[in-house]
């Protein structure tokens, strides 16, 4: 098992106060758009030490050999499960931003964690504080509006659609509607062209836009008689995800088991 990243300060042999040990961090997907940003952020943090950078074609054992206590994964939906399996088996805490997690995948990760009670894994569809708040606000507002639709807008190189954030937002809104006993949203149209009304996520239409010039954006549109409420979040730069990623890296050693989203790390 790796040492806990949140070990308390301790005294050096001579009685002088020693620096607390830095958390050893490995980055998976280190040459990607997000991985590059994470490498920079970890490098710049005094309490973190970048010990391994792994990308496609590199040897995953590098993170274990380098003594990583926490791994940050921003890779691809088709490889993230193998990465997680390896890291959990090695006793390495995981901070996962890669998308593609449905209930079945989450249950599998929880199962892998059972024999490793000290290991923490956080899987968050979005590490942007504003995006997390948007999801919470949408959840709060959902019961007051008969209609809700989600529009996510991203850079054209995004591998998946709709975004993980949009799917989670729609699920949270749908759950809030169910708890409040709301009927299905009124929607009298039939698609003249397939896809015109977006994807159906638990009764919430989700629309995905891909546009050169964008980074990561989301709108939640809510409508009632004579009024609408629009919640919008914009990530203009991937730096926007870093405070959430670093918070998760620092916290995960204190959070054994599986956590979905960083809401609880933010005290939400
Ligand atoms: N949770 C969040 O806040 C955010 C999540 N994302 C998600 O993160 C993921 C990555 O996004 P981007 O950085 O834009 O993609 P990207 O395509 O720029 O980067 C992915 C990197 O992973 C590497 N890779 C592929 N297979 C690998 C393997 N087996 N081991 C190690 N590295 C491997 C690729 O070579 C590439 O460098 C996507 O699922 C995206 O949706 C993106 C932004 C924010
Ligand atoms: O691929 C991206 O860029 C992003 N992916 C995440 C998602 O699918 O929700 C988070 C953010 O939207 C950026």
CSV table of C-alpha atoms and ligand atoms in Angstrom, one decimal:
chain,number,residue,atom,x,y,z
A,1,UNK,CA,0.0,0.0,0.0
A,2,UNK,CA,1.2,3.5,-0.7
A,3,UNK,CA,1.7,5.9,2.2
A,4,UNK,CA,-1.2,8.2,2.7
A,5,UNK,CA,-0.8,11.5,0.9
A,6,UNK,CA,-2.3,13.4,3.8
A,7,UNK,CA,0.3,12.4,6.4
A,8,UNK,CA,0.7,14.9,9.2
A,9,UNK,CA,3.7,17.2,9.5
A,10,UNK,CA,6.6,15.5,11.4
A,11,UNK,CA,9.8,16.6,13.0
A,12,UNK,CA,13.2,16.1,11.5
A,13,UNK,CA,15.7,14.0,13.7
A,14,UNK,CA,17.4,17.2,15.0
A,15,UNK,CA,14.0,18.6,16.3
A,16,UNK,CA,13.7,21.1,13.4
A,17,UNK,CA,10.3,21.2,11.6
A,18,UNK,CA,10.6,19.2,8.4
A,19,UNK,CA,8.7,19.8,5.2
A,20,UNK,CA,5.7,17.5,5.0
A,21,UNK,CA,6.3,14.7,2.5
A,22,UNK,CA,5.2,15.6,-1.0
A,23,UNK,CA,2.5,13.5,-2.7
A,24,UNK,CA,4.0,11.4,-5.5
A,25,UNK,CA,1.8,11.8,-8.6
A,26,UNK,CA,1.8,9.9,-11.9
A,27,UNK,CA,-0.1,11.3,-14.9
A,28,UNK,CA,-1.7,9.0,-17.5
A,29,UNK,CA,-2.5,10.6,-20.9
A,30,UNK,CA,0.4,12.9,-20.1
A,31,UNK,CA,0.8,14.1,-23.7
A,32,UNK,CA,-2.9,14.8,-24.3
A,33,UNK,CA,-4.7,18.2,-24.0
A,34,UNK,CA,-5.7,17.6,-20.4
A,35,UNK,CA,-2.6,15.6,-19.4
A,36,UNK,CA,-0.3,18.4,-20.5
A,37,UNK,CA,-2.1,20.8,-18.3
A,38,UNK,CA,-2.1,18.4,-15.3
A,39,UNK,CA,1.7,17.9,-15.7
A,40,UNK,CA,2.2,21.7,-15.5
A,41,UNK,CA,-0.1,22.1,-12.5
A,42,UNK,CA,1.5,19.2,-10.6
A,43,UNK,CA,5.0,20.5,-11.4
A,44,UNK,CA,4.0,24.0,-10.1
A,45,UNK,CA,2.6,22.7,-6.8
A,46,UNK,CA,5.0,22.7,-3.9
A,47,UNK,CA,3.3,19.8,-2.1
A,48,UNK,CA,3.2,17.5,-5.1
A,49,UNK,CA,5.9,15.7,-6.9
A,50,UNK,CA,5.5,14.5,-10.5
A,51,UNK,CA,7.1,11.1,-10.6
A,52,UNK,CA,5.7,9.5,-13.8
A,53,UNK,CA,4.3,10.6,-17.1
A,54,UNK,CA,2.7,7.9,-19.2
A,55,UNK,CA,1.0,8.1,-22.6
A,56,UNK,CA,-0.1,5.7,-25.2
A,57,UNK,CA,2.7,3.2,-26.0
A,58,UNK,CA,4.5,3.8,-22.7
A,59,UNK,CA,4.8,1.1,-20.0
A,60,UNK,CA,2.0,1.5,-17.3
A,61,UNK,CA,4.3,-0.2,-14.8
A,62,UNK,CA,6.3,3.1,-14.8
A,63,UNK,CA,3.8,4.6,-12.4
A,64,UNK,CA,4.2,1.8,-9.9
A,65,UNK,CA,8.0,1.6,-10.3
A,66,UNK,CA,8.2,5.4,-9.8
A,67,UNK,CA,6.4,5.1,-6.5
A,68,UNK,CA,3.3,7.1,-7.5
A,69,UNK,CA,0.8,7.4,-4.6
A,70,UNK,CA,-1.8,9.0,-6.8
A,71,UNK,CA,-2.4,8.6,-10.5
A,72,UNK,CA,-4.4,11.2,-12.5
A,73,UNK,CA,-6.0,9.7,-15.6
A,74,UNK,CA,-7.1,11.8,-18.6
A,75,UNK,CA,-6.9,9.2,-21.4
A,76,UNK,CA,-9.7,7.6,-23.4
A,77,UNK,CA,-12.9,5.8,-22.5
A,78,UNK,CA,-11.6,2.6,-24.2
A,79,UNK,CA,-8.5,2.4,-22.1
A,80,UNK,CA,-9.4,3.9,-18.7
A,81,UNK,CA,-10.8,0.7,-17.2
A,82,UNK,CA,-7.5,-1.2,-17.8
A,83,UNK,CA,-5.6,1.7,-16.2
A,84,UNK,CA,-7.8,1.7,-13.2
A,85,UNK,CA,-7.6,-2.1,-12.7
A,86,UNK,CA,-3.8,-1.9,-12.7
A,87,UNK,CA,-3.6,1.1,-10.4
A,88,UNK,CA,-6.1,-0.3,-7.9
A,89,UNK,CA,-4.3,-3.6,-7.8
A,90,UNK,CA,-1.0,-1.7,-7.1
A,91,UNK,CA,-2.7,0.2,-4.2
A,92,UNK,CA,-2.4,3.5,-6.0
A,93,UNK,CA,-5.1,6.1,-5.4
A,94,UNK,CA,-6.8,7.3,-8.7
A,95,UNK,CA,-8.2,10.7,-9.8
A,96,UNK,CA,-10.1,10.1,-13.0
A,97,UNK,CA,-11.3,12.7,-15.5
A,98,UNK,CA,-11.7,10.4,-18.4
A,99,UNK,CA,-15.3,10.0,-19.5
A,100,UNK,CA,-17.4,7.0,-20.4
A,101,UNK,CA,-18.5,5.8,-17.0
A,102,UNK,CA,-22.0,4.3,-16.9
A,103,UNK,CA,-23.5,2.5,-13.9
A,104,UNK,CA,-22.0,-0.8,-15.0
A,105,UNK,CA,-18.5,0.5,-15.1
A,106,UNK,CA,-18.9,2.2,-11.8
A,107,UNK,CA,-20.1,-1.0,-10.2
A,108,UNK,CA,-17.1,-2.8,-11.7
A,109,UNK,CA,-14.6,-0.3,-10.2
A,110,UNK,CA,-16.4,-0.6,-6.8
A,111,UNK,CA,-16.0,-4.3,-7.0
A,112,UNK,CA,-12.2,-4.0,-7.7
A,113,UNK,CA,-11.9,-1.8,-4.7
A,114,UNK,CA,-13.4,-4.3,-2.3
A,115,UNK,CA,-10.2,-6.2,-1.5
A,116,UNK,CA,-8.3,-2.8,-1.3
A,117,UNK,CA,-10.1,-1.0,1.5
A,118,UNK,CA,-7.4,1.8,1.8
A,119,UNK,CA,-7.5,2.8,-1.8
A,120,UNK,CA,-9.5,5.8,-3.0
A,121,UNK,CA,-10.8,6.4,-6.5
A,122,UNK,CA,-12.6,9.6,-7.6
A,123,UNK,CA,-14.3,9.6,-11.0
A,124,UNK,CA,-15.5,13.1,-11.9
A,125,UNK,CA,-17.1,14.0,-15.3
A,126,UNK,CA,-16.0,17.6,-14.7
A,127,UNK,CA,-13.4,19.1,-12.4
A,128,UNK,CA,-14.4,22.7,-13.2
A,129,UNK,CA,-15.8,24.3,-10.1
A,130,UNK,CA,-18.2,26.3,-12.1
A,131,UNK,CA,-19.4,23.2,-14.0
A,132,UNK,CA,-20.0,21.4,-10.7
A,133,UNK,CA,-21.9,24.4,-9.4
A,134,UNK,CA,-24.0,24.5,-12.6
A,135,UNK,CA,-25.0,20.9,-12.0
A,136,UNK,CA,-26.0,21.6,-8.5
A,137,UNK,CA,-28.0,24.7,-9.5
A,138,UNK,CA,-29.8,22.7,-12.2
A,139,UNK,CA,-30.7,20.0,-9.7
A,140,UNK,CA,-32.1,22.7,-7.4
A,141,UNK,CA,-34.2,24.4,-10.1
A,142,UNK,CA,-35.4,21.2,-11.8
A,143,UNK,CA,-38.6,20.8,-9.9
A,144,UNK,CA,-39.9,24.2,-10.7
A,145,UNK,CA,-39.8,23.8,-14.5
A,146,UNK,CA,-41.9,21.5,-16.7
A,147,UNK,CA,-39.3,21.5,-19.5
A,148,UNK,CA,-35.5,21.1,-19.3
A,149,UNK,CA,-33.0,20.5,-22.1
A,150,UNK,CA,-29.2,20.3,-22.0
A,151,UNK,CA,-26.9,21.7,-24.7
A,152,UNK,CA,-23.2,20.9,-24.5
A,153,UNK,CA,-20.7,22.6,-26.8
A,154,UNK,CA,-17.1,21.4,-27.2
A,155,UNK,CA,-14.0,21.5,-29.3
A,156,UNK,CA,-14.2,19.4,-32.5
A,157,UNK,CA,-11.6,16.9,-31.3
A,158,UNK,CA,-13.6,15.6,-28.4
A,159,UNK,CA,-13.8,11.8,-28.8
A,160,UNK,CA,-17.3,11.3,-27.2
A,161,UNK,CA,-20.8,12.8,-27.5
A,162,UNK,CA,-22.7,13.7,-25.6
A,163,UNK,CA,-20.2,14.9,-22.9
A,164,UNK,CA,-19.9,13.0,-19.6
A,165,UNK,CA,-21.0,16.3,-17.9
A,166,UNK,CA,-24.1,16.6,-20.0
A,167,UNK,CA,-25.2,13.0,-19.2
A,168,UNK,CA,-24.6,13.5,-15.5
A,169,UNK,CA,-26.5,16.8,-15.5
A,170,UNK,CA,-29.4,15.2,-17.3
A,171,UNK,CA,-29.5,12.3,-14.9
A,172,UNK,CA,-29.4,14.6,-11.9
A,173,UNK,CA,-32.2,16.8,-13.3
A,174,UNK,CA,-34.2,13.7,-14.1
A,175,UNK,CA,-33.8,12.3,-10.5
A,176,UNK,CA,-34.8,15.7,-9.1
A,177,UNK,CA,-37.9,15.7,-11.3
A,178,UNK,CA,-38.8,12.2,-10.2
A,179,UNK,CA,-38.4,13.1,-6.5
A,180,UNK,CA,-40.7,16.1,-7.0
A,181,UNK,CA,-43.3,13.9,-8.8
A,182,UNK,CA,-43.1,15.9,-12.1
A,183,UNK,CA,-44.7,14.3,-15.1
A,184,UNK,CA,-42.6,13.8,-18.3
A,185,UNK,CA,-41.7,17.1,-20.0
A,186,UNK,CA,-44.3,18.3,-22.6
A,187,UNK,CA,-43.0,17.5,-26.0
A,188,UNK,CA,-45.5,17.4,-28.8
A,189,UNK,CA,-43.0,17.0,-31.7
A,190,UNK,CA,-42.1,14.0,-33.7
A,191,UNK,CA,-38.6,14.1,-35.2
A,192,UNK,CA,-38.9,14.8,-39.0
A,193,UNK,CA,-35.2,13.9,-39.1
A,194,UNK,CA,-33.7,11.4,-36.6
A,195,UNK,CA,-31.6,13.2,-34.0
A,196,UNK,CA,-33.4,16.6,-34.4
A,197,UNK,CA,-34.5,16.5,-30.7
A,198,UNK,CA,-31.1,15.3,-29.4
A,199,UNK,CA,-30.4,12.2,-27.3
A,200,UNK,CA,-32.9,11.1,-24.7
A,201,UNK,CA,-31.2,10.8,-21.3
A,202,UNK,CA,-33.8,9.6,-18.8
A,203,UNK,CA,-36.4,11.8,-20.5
A,204,UNK,CA,-34.1,14.9,-20.8
A,205,UNK,CA,-33.1,15.9,-24.4
A,206,UNK,CA,-29.3,16.4,-24.6
A,207,UNK,CA,-27.8,18.2,-27.6
A,208,UNK,CA,-24.1,18.1,-28.6
A,209,UNK,CA,-22.4,20.9,-30.6
A,210,UNK,CA,-18.8,20.5,-31.9
A,211,UNK,CA,-17.2,23.7,-33.1
A,212,UNK,CA,-13.7,24.9,-33.8
A,213,UNK,CA,-12.8,27.6,-31.4
A,214,UNK,CA,-14.7,26.2,-28.4
A,215,UNK,CA,-13.2,24.4,-25.4
A,216,UNK,CA,-16.0,23.1,-23.1
A,217,UNK,CA,-19.3,24.7,-22.5
A,218,UNK,CA,-22.8,23.7,-21.3
A,219,UNK,CA,-26.2,25.3,-21.1
A,220,UNK,CA,-29.2,24.0,-19.2
A,221,UNK,CA,-32.4,25.5,-20.5
A,222,UNK,CA,-35.5,25.4,-18.3
A,223,UNK,CA,-38.9,26.6,-19.2
A,224,UNK,CA,-42.3,27.3,-17.5
A,225,UNK,CA,-45.3,29.3,-18.5
A,226,UNK,CA,-44.1,32.7,-19.7
A,227,UNK,CA,-40.5,32.3,-18.4
A,228,UNK,CA,-37.2,30.5,-19.0
A,229,UNK,CA,-34.1,30.1,-16.9
A,230,UNK,CA,-30.8,29.5,-18.6
A,231,UNK,CA,-27.8,28.2,-16.7
A,232,UNK,CA,-24.5,28.4,-18.6
A,233,UNK,CA,-20.9,27.5,-17.8
A,234,UNK,CA,-17.9,28.1,-20.0
A,235,UNK,CA,-14.4,26.6,-19.7
A,236,UNK,CA,-12.4,28.9,-22.0
A,237,UNK,CA,-9.1,27.3,-21.0
A,238,UNK,CA,-8.2,23.8,-19.6
A,239,UNK,CA,-6.5,25.6,-16.7
A,240,UNK,CA,-10.1,25.9,-15.4
A,241,UNK,CA,-10.1,22.2,-14.5
A,242,UNK,CA,-6.8,22.3,-12.5
A,243,UNK,CA,-8.0,23.6,-9.1
A,244,UNK,CA,-10.5,20.7,-9.0
A,245,UNK,CA,-7.9,18.2,-10.1
A,246,UNK,CA,-5.4,19.3,-7.5
A,247,UNK,CA,-8.0,19.3,-4.8
A,248,UNK,CA,-8.8,15.7,-5.7
A,249,UNK,CA,-5.2,14.7,-5.7
A,250,UNK,CA,-4.7,16.1,-2.2
A,251,UNK,CA,-7.9,14.7,-0.8
A,252,UNK,CA,-8.1,11.2,-2.3
A,253,UNK,CA,-5.8,9.6,0.2
A,254,UNK,CA,-8.4,10.5,2.9
A,255,UNK,CA,-11.3,9.1,0.9
A,256,UNK,CA,-11.1,5.3,0.5
A,257,UNK,CA,-13.6,3.6,-1.8
A,258,UNK,CA,-15.3,5.1,-4.9
A,259,UNK,CA,-16.4,8.7,-5.1
A,260,UNK,CA,-18.3,10.0,-8.1
A,261,UNK,CA,-17.8,13.7,-8.7
A,262,UNK,CA,-15.9,16.2,-6.6
A,263,UNK,CA,-19.0,17.7,-4.9
A,264,UNK,CA,-18.2,16.2,-1.5
A,265,UNK,CA,-14.6,17.4,-1.7
A,266,UNK,CA,-16.0,20.9,-2.1
A,267,UNK,CA,-18.3,20.5,0.9
A,268,UNK,CA,-21.4,20.5,-1.4
B,1,LIG,N1,-13.4,15.5,-16.0
B,1,LIG,C1,-13.0,16.6,-16.6
B,1,LIG,O1,-13.0,17.7,-16.0
B,1,LIG,C2,-12.5,16.6,-18.0
B,1,LIG,C3,-12.5,15.4,-18.7
B,1,LIG,N2,-12.0,15.3,-19.9
B,1,LIG,C4,-12.0,14.0,-20.5
B,1,LIG,O2,-10.6,13.5,-20.5
B,1,LIG,C5,-10.4,12.6,-21.5
B,1,LIG,C6,-9.2,13.1,-22.3
B,1,LIG,O3,-9.4,14.4,-22.9
B,1,LIG,P1,-8.3,15.1,-23.8
B,1,LIG,O4,-7.1,15.4,-22.9
B,1,LIG,O5,-9.0,16.2,-24.4
B,1,LIG,O6,-8.0,14.0,-24.8
B,1,LIG,P2,-6.6,13.8,-25.7
B,1,LIG,O7,-6.9,12.9,-26.8
B,1,LIG,O8,-6.0,15.1,-25.9
B,1,LIG,O9,-5.6,13.0,-24.6
B,1,LIG,C7,-5.7,11.7,-24.3
B,1,LIG,C8,-4.3,11.2,-24.2
B,1,LIG,O10,-4.3,9.8,-23.7
B,1,LIG,C9,-3.3,9.1,-24.4
B,1,LIG,N3,-3.6,7.7,-24.2
B,1,LIG,C10,-4.4,6.9,-25.0
B,1,LIG,N4,-4.3,5.6,-24.6
B,1,LIG,C11,-3.5,5.6,-23.5
B,1,LIG,C12,-3.1,4.6,-22.6
B,1,LIG,N5,-3.5,3.4,-22.7
B,1,LIG,N6,-2.3,5.0,-21.5
B,1,LIG,C13,-1.9,6.3,-21.4
B,1,LIG,N7,-2.2,7.3,-22.2
B,1,LIG,C14,-3.1,6.9,-23.3
B,1,LIG,C15,-3.4,9.6,-25.8
B,1,LIG,O11,-2.2,9.3,-26.5
B,1,LIG,C16,-3.6,11.1,-25.5
B,1,LIG,O12,-2.3,11.8,-25.4
B,1,LIG,C17,-11.7,12.6,-22.4
B,1,LIG,O13,-12.4,11.5,-21.9
B,1,LIG,C18,-12.4,13.9,-22.0
B,1,LIG,O14,-13.7,13.8,-22.1
B,1,LIG,C19,-11.5,16.4,-20.6
B,1,LIG,C20,-11.5,17.6,-20.0
B,1,LIG,C21,-12.0,17.8,-18.6
B,2,LIG,O1,-13.5,16.3,-23.7
B,2,LIG,C1,-13.6,17.4,-23.1
B,2,LIG,O2,-13.0,18.4,-23.5
B,2,LIG,C2,-14.3,17.5,-21.8
B,2,LIG,N1,-14.8,16.4,-21.4
B,2,LIG,C3,-15.6,16.3,-20.2
B,2,LIG,C4,-17.0,15.8,-20.5
B,2,LIG,O3,-17.2,15.0,-21.4
B,2,LIG,O4,-17.9,16.2,-19.8
B,2,LIG,C5,-15.5,17.5,-19.3
B,2,LIG,C6,-15.5,18.8,-20.1
B,2,LIG,O5,-16.8,19.0,-20.6
B,2,LIG,C7,-14.5,18.8,-21.1
